[in-house]
JSON list of C-alpha atoms and ligand atoms in Angstrom, two decimals:
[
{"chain": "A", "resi": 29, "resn": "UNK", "atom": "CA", "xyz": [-3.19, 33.43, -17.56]},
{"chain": "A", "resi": 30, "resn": "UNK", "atom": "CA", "xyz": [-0.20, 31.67, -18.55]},
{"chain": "A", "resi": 31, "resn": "UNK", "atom": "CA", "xyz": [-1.49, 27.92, -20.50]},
{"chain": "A", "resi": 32, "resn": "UNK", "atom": "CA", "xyz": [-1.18, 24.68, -18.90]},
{"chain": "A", "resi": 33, "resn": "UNK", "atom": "CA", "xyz": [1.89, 22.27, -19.61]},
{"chain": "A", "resi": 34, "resn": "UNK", "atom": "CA", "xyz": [-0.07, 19.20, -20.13]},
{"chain": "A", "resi": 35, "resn": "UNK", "atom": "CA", "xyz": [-3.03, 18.12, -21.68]},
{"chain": "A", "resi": 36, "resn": "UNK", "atom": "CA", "xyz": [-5.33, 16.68, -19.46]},
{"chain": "A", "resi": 37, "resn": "UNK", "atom": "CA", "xyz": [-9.08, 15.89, -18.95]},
{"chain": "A", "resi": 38, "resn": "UNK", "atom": "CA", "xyz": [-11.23, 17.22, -16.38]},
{"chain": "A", "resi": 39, "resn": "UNK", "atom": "CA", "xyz": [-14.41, 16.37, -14.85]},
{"chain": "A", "resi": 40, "resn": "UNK", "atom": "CA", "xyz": [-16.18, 18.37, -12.15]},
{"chain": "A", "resi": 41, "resn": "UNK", "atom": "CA", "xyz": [-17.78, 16.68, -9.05]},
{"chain": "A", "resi": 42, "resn": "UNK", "atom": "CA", "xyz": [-21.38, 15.22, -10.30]},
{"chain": "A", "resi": 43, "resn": "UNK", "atom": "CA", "xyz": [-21.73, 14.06, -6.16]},
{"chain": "A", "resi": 44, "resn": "UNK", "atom": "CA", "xyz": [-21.53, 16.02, -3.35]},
{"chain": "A", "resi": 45, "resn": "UNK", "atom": "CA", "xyz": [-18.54, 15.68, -0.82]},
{"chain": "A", "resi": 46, "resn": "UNK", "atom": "CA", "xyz": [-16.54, 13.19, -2.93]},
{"chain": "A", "resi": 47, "resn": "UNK", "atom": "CA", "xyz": [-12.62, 13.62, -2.80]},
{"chain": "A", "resi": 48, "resn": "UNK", "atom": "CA", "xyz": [-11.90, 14.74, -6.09]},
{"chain": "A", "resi": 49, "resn": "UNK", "atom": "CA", "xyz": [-9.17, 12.56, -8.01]},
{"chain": "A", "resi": 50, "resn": "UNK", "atom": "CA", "xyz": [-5.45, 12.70, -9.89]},
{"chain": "A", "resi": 51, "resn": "UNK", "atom": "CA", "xyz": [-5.32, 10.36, -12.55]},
{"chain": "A", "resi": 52, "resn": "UNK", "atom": "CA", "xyz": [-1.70, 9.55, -13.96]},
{"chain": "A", "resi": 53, "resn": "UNK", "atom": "CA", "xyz": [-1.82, 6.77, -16.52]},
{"chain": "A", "resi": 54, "resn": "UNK", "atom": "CA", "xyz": [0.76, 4.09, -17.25]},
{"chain": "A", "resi": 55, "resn": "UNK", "atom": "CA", "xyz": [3.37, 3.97, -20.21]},
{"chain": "A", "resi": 56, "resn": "UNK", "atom": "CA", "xyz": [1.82, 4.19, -23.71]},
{"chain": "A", "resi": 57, "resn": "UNK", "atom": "CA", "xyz": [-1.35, 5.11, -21.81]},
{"chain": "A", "resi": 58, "resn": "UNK", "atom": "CA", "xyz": [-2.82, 8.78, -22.08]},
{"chain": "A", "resi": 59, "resn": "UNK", "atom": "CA", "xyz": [-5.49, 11.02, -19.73]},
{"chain": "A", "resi": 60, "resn": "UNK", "atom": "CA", "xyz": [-8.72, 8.79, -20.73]},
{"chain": "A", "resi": 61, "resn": "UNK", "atom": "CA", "xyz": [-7.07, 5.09, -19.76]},
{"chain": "A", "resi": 62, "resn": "UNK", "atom": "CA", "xyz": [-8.07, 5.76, -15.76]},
{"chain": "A", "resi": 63, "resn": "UNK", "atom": "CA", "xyz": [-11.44, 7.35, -15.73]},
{"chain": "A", "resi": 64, "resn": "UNK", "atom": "CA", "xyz": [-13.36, 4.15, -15.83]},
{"chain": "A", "resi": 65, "resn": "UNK", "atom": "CA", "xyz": [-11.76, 2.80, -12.62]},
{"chain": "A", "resi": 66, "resn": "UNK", "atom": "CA", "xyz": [-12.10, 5.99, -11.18]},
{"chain": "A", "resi": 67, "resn": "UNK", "atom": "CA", "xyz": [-15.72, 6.26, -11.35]},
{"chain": "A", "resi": 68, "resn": "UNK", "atom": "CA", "xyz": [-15.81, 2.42, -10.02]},
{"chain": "A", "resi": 69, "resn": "UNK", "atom": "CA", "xyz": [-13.79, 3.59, -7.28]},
{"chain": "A", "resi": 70, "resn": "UNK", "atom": "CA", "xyz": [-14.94, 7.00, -6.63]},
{"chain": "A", "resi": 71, "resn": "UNK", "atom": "CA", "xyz": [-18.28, 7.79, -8.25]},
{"chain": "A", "resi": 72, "resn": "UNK", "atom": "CA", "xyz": [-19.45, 11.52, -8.38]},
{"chain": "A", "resi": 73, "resn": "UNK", "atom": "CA", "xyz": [-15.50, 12.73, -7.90]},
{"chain": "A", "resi": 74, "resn": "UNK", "atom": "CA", "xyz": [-14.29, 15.45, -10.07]},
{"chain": "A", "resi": 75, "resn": "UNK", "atom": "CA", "xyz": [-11.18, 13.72, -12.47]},
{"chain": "A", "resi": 76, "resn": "UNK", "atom": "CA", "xyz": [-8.10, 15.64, -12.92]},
{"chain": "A", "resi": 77, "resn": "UNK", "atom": "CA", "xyz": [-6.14, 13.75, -15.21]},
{"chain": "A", "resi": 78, "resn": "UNK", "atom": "CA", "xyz": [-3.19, 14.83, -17.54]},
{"chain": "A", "resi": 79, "resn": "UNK", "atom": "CA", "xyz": [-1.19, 13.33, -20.03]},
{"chain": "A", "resi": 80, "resn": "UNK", "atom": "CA", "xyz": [2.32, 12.58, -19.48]},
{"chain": "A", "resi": 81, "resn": "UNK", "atom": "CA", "xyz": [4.73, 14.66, -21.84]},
{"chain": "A", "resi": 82, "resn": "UNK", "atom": "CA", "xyz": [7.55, 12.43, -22.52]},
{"chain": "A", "resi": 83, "resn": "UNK", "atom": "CA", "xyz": [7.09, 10.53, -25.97]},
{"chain": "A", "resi": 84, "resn": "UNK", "atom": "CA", "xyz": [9.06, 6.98, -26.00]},
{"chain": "A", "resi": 85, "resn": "UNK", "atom": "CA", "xyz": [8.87, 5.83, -29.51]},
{"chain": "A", "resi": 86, "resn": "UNK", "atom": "CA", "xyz": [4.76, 7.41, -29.41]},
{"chain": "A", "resi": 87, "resn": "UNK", "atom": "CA", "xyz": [4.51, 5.90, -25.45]},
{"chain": "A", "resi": 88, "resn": "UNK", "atom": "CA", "xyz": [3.51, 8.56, -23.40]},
{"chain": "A", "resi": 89, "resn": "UNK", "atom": "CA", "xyz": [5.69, 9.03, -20.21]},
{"chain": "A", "resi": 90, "resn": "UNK", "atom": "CA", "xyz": [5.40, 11.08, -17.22]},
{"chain": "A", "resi": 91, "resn": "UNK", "atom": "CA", "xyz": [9.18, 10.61, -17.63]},
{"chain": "A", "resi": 92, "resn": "UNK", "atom": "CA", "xyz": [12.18, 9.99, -19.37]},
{"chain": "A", "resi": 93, "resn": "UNK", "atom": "CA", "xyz": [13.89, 6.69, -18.68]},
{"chain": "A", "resi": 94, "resn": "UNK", "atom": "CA", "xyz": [17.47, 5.63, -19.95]},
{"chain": "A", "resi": 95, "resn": "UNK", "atom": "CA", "xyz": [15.93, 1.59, -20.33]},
{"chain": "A", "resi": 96, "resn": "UNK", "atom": "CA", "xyz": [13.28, -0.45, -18.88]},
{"chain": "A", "resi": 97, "resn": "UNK", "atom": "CA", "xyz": [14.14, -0.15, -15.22]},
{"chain": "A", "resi": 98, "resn": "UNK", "atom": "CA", "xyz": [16.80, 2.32, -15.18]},
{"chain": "A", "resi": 99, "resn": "UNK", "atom": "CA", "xyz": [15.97, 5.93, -14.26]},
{"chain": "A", "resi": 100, "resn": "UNK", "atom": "CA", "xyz": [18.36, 9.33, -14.26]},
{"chain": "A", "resi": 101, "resn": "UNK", "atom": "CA", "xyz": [17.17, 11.06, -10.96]},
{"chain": "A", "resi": 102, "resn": "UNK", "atom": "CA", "xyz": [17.62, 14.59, -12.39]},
{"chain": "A", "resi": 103, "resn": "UNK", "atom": "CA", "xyz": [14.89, 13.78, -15.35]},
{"chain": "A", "resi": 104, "resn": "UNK", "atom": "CA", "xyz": [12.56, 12.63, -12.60]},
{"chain": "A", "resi": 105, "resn": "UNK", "atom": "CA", "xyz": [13.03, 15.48, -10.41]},
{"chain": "A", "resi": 106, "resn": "UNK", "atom": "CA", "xyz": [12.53, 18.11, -12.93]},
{"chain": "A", "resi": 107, "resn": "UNK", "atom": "CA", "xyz": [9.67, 15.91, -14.79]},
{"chain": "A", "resi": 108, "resn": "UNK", "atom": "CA", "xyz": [7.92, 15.71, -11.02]},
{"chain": "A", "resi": 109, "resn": "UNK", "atom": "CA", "xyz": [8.57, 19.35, -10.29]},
{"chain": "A", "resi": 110, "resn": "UNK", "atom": "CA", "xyz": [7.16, 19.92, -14.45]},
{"chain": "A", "resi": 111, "resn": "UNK", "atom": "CA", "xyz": [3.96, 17.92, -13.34]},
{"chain": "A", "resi": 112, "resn": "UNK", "atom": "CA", "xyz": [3.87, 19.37, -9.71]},
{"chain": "A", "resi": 113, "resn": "UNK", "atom": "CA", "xyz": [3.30, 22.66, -11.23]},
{"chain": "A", "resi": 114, "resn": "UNK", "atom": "CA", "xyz": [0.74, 21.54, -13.21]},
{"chain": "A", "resi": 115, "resn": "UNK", "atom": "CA", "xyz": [-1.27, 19.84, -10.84]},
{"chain": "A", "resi": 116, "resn": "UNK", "atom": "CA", "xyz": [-1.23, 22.90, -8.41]},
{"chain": "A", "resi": 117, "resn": "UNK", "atom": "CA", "xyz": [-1.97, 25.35, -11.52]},
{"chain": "A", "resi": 118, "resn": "UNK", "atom": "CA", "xyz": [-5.14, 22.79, -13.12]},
{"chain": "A", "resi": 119, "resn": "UNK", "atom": "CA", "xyz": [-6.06, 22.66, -9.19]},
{"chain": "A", "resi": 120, "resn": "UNK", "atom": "CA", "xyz": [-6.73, 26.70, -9.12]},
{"chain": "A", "resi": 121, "resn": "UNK", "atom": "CA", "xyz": [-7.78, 26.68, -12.29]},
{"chain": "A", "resi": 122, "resn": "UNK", "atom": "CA", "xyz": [-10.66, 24.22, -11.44]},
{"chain": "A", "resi": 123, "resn": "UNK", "atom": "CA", "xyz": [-11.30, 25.40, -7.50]},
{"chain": "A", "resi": 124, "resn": "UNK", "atom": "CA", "xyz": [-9.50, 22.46, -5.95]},
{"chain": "A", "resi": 125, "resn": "UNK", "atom": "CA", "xyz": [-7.56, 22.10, -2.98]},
{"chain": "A", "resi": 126, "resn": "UNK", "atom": "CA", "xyz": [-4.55, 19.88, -4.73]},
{"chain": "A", "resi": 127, "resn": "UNK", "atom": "CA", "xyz": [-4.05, 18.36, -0.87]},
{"chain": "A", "resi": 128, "resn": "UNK", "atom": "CA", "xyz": [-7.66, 16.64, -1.16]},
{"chain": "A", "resi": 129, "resn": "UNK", "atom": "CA", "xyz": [-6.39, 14.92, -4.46]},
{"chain": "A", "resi": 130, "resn": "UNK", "atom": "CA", "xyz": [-6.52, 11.38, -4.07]},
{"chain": "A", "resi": 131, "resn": "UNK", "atom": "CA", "xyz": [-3.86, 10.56, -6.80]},
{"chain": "A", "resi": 132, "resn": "UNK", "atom": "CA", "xyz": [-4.81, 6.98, -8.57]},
{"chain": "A", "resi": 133, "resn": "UNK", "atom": "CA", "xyz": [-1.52, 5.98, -10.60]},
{"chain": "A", "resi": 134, "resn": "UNK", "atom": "CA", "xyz": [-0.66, 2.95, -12.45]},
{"chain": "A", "resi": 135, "resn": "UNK", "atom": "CA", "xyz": [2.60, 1.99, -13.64]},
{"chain": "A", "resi": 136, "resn": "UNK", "atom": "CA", "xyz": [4.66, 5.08, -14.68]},
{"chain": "A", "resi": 137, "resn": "UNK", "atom": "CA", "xyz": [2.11, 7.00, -13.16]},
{"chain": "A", "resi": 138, "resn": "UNK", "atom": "CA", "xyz": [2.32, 5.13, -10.23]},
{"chain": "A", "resi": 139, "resn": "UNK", "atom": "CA", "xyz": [5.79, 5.75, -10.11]},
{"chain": "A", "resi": 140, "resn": "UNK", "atom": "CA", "xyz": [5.56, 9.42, -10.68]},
{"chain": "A", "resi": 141, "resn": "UNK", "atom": "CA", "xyz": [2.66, 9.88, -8.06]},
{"chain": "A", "resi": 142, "resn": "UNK", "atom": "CA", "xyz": [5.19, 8.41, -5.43]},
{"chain": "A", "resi": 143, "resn": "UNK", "atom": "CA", "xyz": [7.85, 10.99, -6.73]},
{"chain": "A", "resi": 144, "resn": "UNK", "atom": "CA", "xyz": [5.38, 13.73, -5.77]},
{"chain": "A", "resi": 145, "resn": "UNK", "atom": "CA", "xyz": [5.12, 12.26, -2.65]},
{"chain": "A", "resi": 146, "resn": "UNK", "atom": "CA", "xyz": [8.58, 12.39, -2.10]},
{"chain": "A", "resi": 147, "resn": "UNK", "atom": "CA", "xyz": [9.71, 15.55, -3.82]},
{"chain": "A", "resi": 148, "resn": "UNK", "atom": "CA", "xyz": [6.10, 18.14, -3.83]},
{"chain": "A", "resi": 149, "resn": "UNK", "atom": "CA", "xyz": [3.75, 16.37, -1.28]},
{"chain": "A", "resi": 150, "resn": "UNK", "atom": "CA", "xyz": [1.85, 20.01, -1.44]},
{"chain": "A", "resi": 151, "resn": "UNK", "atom": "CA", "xyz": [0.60, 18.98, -5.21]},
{"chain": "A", "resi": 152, "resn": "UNK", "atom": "CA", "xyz": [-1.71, 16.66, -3.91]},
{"chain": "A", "resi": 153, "resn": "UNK", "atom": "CA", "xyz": [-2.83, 14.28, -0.57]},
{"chain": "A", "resi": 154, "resn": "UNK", "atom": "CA", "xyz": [-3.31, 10.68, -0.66]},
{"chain": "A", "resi": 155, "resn": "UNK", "atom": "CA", "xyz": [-2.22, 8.32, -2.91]},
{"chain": "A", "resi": 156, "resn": "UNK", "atom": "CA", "xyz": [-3.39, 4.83, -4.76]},
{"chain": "A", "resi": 157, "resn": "UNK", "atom": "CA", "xyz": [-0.25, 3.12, -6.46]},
{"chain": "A", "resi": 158, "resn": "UNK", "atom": "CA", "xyz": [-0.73, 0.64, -8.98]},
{"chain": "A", "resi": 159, "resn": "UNK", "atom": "CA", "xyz": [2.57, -1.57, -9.89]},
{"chain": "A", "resi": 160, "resn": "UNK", "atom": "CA", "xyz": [4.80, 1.23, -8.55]},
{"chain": "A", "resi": 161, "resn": "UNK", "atom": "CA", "xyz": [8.54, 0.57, -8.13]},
{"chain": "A", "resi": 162, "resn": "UNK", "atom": "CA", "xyz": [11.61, 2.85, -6.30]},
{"chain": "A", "resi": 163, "resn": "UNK", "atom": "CA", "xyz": [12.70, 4.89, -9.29]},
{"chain": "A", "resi": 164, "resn": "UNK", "atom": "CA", "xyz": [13.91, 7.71, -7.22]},
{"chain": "A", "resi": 165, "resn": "UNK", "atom": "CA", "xyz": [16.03, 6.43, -4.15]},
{"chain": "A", "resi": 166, "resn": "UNK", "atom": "CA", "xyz": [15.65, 8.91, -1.71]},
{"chain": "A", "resi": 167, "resn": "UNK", "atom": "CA", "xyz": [13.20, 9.32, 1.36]},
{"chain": "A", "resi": 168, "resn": "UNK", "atom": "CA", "xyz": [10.72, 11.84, 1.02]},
{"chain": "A", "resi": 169, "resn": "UNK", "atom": "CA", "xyz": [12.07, 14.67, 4.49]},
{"chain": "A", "resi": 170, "resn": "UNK", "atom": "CA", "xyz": [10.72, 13.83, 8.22]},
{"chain": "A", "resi": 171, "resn": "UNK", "atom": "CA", "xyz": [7.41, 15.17, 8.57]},
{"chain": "A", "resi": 172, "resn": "UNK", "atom": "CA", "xyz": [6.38, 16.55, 4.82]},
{"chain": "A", "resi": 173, "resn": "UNK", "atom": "CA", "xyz": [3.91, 13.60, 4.61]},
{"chain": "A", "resi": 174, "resn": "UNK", "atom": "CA", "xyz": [2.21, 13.38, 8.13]},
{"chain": "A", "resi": 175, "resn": "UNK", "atom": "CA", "xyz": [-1.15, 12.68, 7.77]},
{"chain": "A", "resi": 176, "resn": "UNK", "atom": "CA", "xyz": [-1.12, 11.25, 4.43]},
{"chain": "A", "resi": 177, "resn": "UNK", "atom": "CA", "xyz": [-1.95, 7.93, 3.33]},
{"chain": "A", "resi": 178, "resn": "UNK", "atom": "CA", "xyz": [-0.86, 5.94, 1.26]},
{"chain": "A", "resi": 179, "resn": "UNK", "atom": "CA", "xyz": [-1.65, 2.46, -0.67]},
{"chain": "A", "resi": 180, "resn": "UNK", "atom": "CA", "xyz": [0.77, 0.11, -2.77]},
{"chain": "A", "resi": 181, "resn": "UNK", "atom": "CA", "xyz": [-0.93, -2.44, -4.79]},
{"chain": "A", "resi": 182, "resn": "UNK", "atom": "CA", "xyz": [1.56, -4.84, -6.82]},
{"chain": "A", "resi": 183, "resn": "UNK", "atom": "CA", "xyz": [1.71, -7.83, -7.72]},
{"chain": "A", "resi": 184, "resn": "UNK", "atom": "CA", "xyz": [4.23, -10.75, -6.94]},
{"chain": "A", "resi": 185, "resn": "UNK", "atom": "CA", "xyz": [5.14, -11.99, -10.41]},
{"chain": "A", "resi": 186, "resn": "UNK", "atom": "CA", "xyz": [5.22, -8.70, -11.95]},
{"chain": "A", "resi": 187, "resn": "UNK", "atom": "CA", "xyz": [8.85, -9.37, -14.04]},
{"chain": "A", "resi": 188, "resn": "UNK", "atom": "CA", "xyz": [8.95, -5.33, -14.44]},
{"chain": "A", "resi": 189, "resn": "UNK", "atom": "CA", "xyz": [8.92, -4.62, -10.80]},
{"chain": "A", "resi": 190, "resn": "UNK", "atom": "CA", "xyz": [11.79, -6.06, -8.51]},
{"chain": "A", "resi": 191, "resn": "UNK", "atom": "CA", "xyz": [9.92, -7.79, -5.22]},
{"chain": "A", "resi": 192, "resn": "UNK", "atom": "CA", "xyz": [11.95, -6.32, -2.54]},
{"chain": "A", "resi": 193, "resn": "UNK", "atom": "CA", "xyz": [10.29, -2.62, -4.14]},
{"chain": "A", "resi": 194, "resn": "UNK", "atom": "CA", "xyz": [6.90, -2.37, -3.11]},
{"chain": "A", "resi": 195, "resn": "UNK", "atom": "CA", "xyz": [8.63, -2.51, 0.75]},
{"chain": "A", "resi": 196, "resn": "UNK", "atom": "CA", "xyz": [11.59, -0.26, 0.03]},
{"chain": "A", "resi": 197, "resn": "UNK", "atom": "CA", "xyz": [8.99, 2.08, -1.72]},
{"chain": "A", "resi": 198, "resn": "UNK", "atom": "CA", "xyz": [6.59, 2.22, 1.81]},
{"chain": "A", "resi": 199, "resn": "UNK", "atom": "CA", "xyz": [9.96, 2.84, 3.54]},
{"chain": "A", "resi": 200, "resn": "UNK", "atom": "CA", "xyz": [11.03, 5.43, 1.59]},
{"chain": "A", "resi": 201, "resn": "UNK", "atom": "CA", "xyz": [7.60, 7.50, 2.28]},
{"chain": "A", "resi": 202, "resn": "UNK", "atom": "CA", "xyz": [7.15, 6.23, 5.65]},
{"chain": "A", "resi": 203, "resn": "UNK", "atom": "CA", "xyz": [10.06, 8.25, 6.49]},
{"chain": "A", "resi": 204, "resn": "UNK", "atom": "CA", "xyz": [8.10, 11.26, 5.65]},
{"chain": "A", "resi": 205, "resn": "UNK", "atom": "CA", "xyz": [6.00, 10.13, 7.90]},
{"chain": "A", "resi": 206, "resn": "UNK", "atom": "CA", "xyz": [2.47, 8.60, 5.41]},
{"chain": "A", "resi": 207, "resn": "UNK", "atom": "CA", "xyz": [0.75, 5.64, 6.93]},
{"chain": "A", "resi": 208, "resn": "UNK", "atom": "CA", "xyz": [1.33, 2.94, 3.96]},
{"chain": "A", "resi": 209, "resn": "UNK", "atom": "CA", "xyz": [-0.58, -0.01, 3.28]},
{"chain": "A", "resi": 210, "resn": "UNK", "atom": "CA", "xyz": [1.18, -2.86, 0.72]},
{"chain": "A", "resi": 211, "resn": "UNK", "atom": "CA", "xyz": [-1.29, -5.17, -0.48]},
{"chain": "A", "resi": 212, "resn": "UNK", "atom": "CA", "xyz": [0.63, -8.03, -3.02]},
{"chain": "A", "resi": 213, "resn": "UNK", "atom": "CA", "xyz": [-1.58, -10.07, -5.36]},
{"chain": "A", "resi": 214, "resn": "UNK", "atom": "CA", "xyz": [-0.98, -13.15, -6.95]},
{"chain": "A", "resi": 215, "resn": "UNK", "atom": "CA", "xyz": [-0.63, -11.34, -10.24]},
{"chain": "A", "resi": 216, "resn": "UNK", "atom": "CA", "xyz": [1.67, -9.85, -13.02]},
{"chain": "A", "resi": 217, "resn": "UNK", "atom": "CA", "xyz": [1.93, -6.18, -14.08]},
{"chain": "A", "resi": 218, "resn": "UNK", "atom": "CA", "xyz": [-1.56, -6.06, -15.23]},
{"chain": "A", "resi": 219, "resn": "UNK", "atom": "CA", "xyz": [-4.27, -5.54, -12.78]},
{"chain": "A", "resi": 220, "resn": "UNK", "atom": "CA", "xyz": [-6.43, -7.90, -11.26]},
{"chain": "A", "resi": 221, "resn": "UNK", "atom": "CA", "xyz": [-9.78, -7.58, -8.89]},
{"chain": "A", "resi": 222, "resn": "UNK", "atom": "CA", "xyz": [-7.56, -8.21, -5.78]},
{"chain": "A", "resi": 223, "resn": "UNK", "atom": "CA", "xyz": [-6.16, -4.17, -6.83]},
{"chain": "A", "resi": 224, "resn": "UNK", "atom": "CA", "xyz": [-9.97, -2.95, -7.22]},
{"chain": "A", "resi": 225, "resn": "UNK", "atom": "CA", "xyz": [-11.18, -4.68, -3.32]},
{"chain": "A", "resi": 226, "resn": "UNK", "atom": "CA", "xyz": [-7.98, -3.65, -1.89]},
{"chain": "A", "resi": 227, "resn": "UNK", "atom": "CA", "xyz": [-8.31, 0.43, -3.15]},
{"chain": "A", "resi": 228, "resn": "UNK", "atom": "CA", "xyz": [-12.38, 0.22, -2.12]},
{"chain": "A", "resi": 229, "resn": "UNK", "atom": "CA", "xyz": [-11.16, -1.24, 1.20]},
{"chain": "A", "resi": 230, "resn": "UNK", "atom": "CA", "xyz": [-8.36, 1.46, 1.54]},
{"chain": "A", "resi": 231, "resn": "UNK", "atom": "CA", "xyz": [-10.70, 4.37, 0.41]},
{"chain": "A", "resi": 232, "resn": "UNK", "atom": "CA", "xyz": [-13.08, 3.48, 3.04]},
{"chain": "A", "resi": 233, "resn": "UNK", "atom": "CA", "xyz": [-10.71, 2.70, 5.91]},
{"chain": "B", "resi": 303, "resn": "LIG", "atom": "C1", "xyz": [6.76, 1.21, -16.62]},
{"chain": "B", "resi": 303, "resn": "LIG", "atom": "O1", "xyz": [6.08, 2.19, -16.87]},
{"chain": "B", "resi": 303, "resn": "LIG", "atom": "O2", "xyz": [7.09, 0.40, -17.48]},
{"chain": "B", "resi": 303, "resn": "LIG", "atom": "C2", "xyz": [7.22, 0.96, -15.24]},
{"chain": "B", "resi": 303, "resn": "LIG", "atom": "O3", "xyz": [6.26, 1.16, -14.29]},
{"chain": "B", "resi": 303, "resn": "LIG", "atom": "C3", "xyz": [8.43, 1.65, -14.83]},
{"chain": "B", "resi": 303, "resn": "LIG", "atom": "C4", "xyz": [8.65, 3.04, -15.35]},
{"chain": "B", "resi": 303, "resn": "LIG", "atom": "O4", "xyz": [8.14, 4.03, -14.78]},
{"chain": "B", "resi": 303, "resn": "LIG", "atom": "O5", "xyz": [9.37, 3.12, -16.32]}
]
């Protein structure tokens, strides 16, 4: 069997028809950062969660970037395409369907779980996004995410995130056809409760 591309950290289902979960961690973060929420969020899921393998100055990255808030589409697609591989290899490896993965992604991981969406939606199924922003311009095709849902969690004085994003970004995958939720906080980059009540309230709807 050929090895994995990224390191990651997996834990199997300890509850019995839970949707297992993708974690992708922000900048500088690496596979442990999300478990905690995910167990909040999700208890008893299995956790597949890998470790971005772009290095910025020791930051780990699920992809290059050329400054803050400036992207070169080819990295991302082959760094999504790197990572959509991955996900769909870790999946066998572990007995998962990768469409049942509920990916929860913050920041650059975020960012990168919405490039799946738009580039692989078969690497995984529904998506939490945490502070995302557009860093690949381009609509994810008519009907490759029907079905799929999808929530956007940002906040409005986040000075990394531009405010007309979290819109453009539910535009951009509503085109493939996901049902997306926005929910804006009164907050920064960081998270705040209002992200924790609005995934529960999203996971159960
Ligand atoms: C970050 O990680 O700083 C931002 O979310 C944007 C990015 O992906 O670079």
């Amino acid at each position: 069997m050929t090895a994995l591309s990224h390191a990651y950290h997996f834990e199997p289902a300890t509850g019995p028809g839970v949707r297992p979960m993708l974690l992708l961690h922000g900048t500088g973060g690496n596979e442990h950062d999300l478990v905690p929420l995910a167990r909040r969020l999700a208890p008893g899921a299995a956790l597949l969660s890998p470790r971005g393998r772009v290095s910025e100055s020791g930051a780990n990255r699920f992809f290059a970037r050329l400054a803050e808030g400036v992207f070169d589409p080819a990295e991302i697609t082959r760094r999504t395409h790197e990572l959509a591989d991955f996900v769909i290899a870790a999946a066998a490896k572990h007995d998962l369907d990768p469409q049942s993965l509920i990916a929860l992604g913050f920041s650059n991981g975020a960012n990168v779980a919405a490039t799946l969406l738009q580039l692989r939606p078969e690497a995984l199924g529904d998506a939490i996004l945490l502070r995302p922003m557009v860093v690949l311009d381009q609509p994810a095709a008519a009907g490759t995410l029907t079905g799929r849902r999808v929530l956007i969690s940002n906040g409005r004085h986040d000075p990394i995130v531009p405010v007309d994003h979290p819109e453009k970004l539910a535009n951009l995958l509503r085109a493939g056809g996901a049902e997306v939720k926005v929910a804006l906080h009164e907050a920064s980059h960081g998270l705040v409760p209002g992200d924790l009540s609005a995934a529960n309230d999203w996971l159960a709807g």
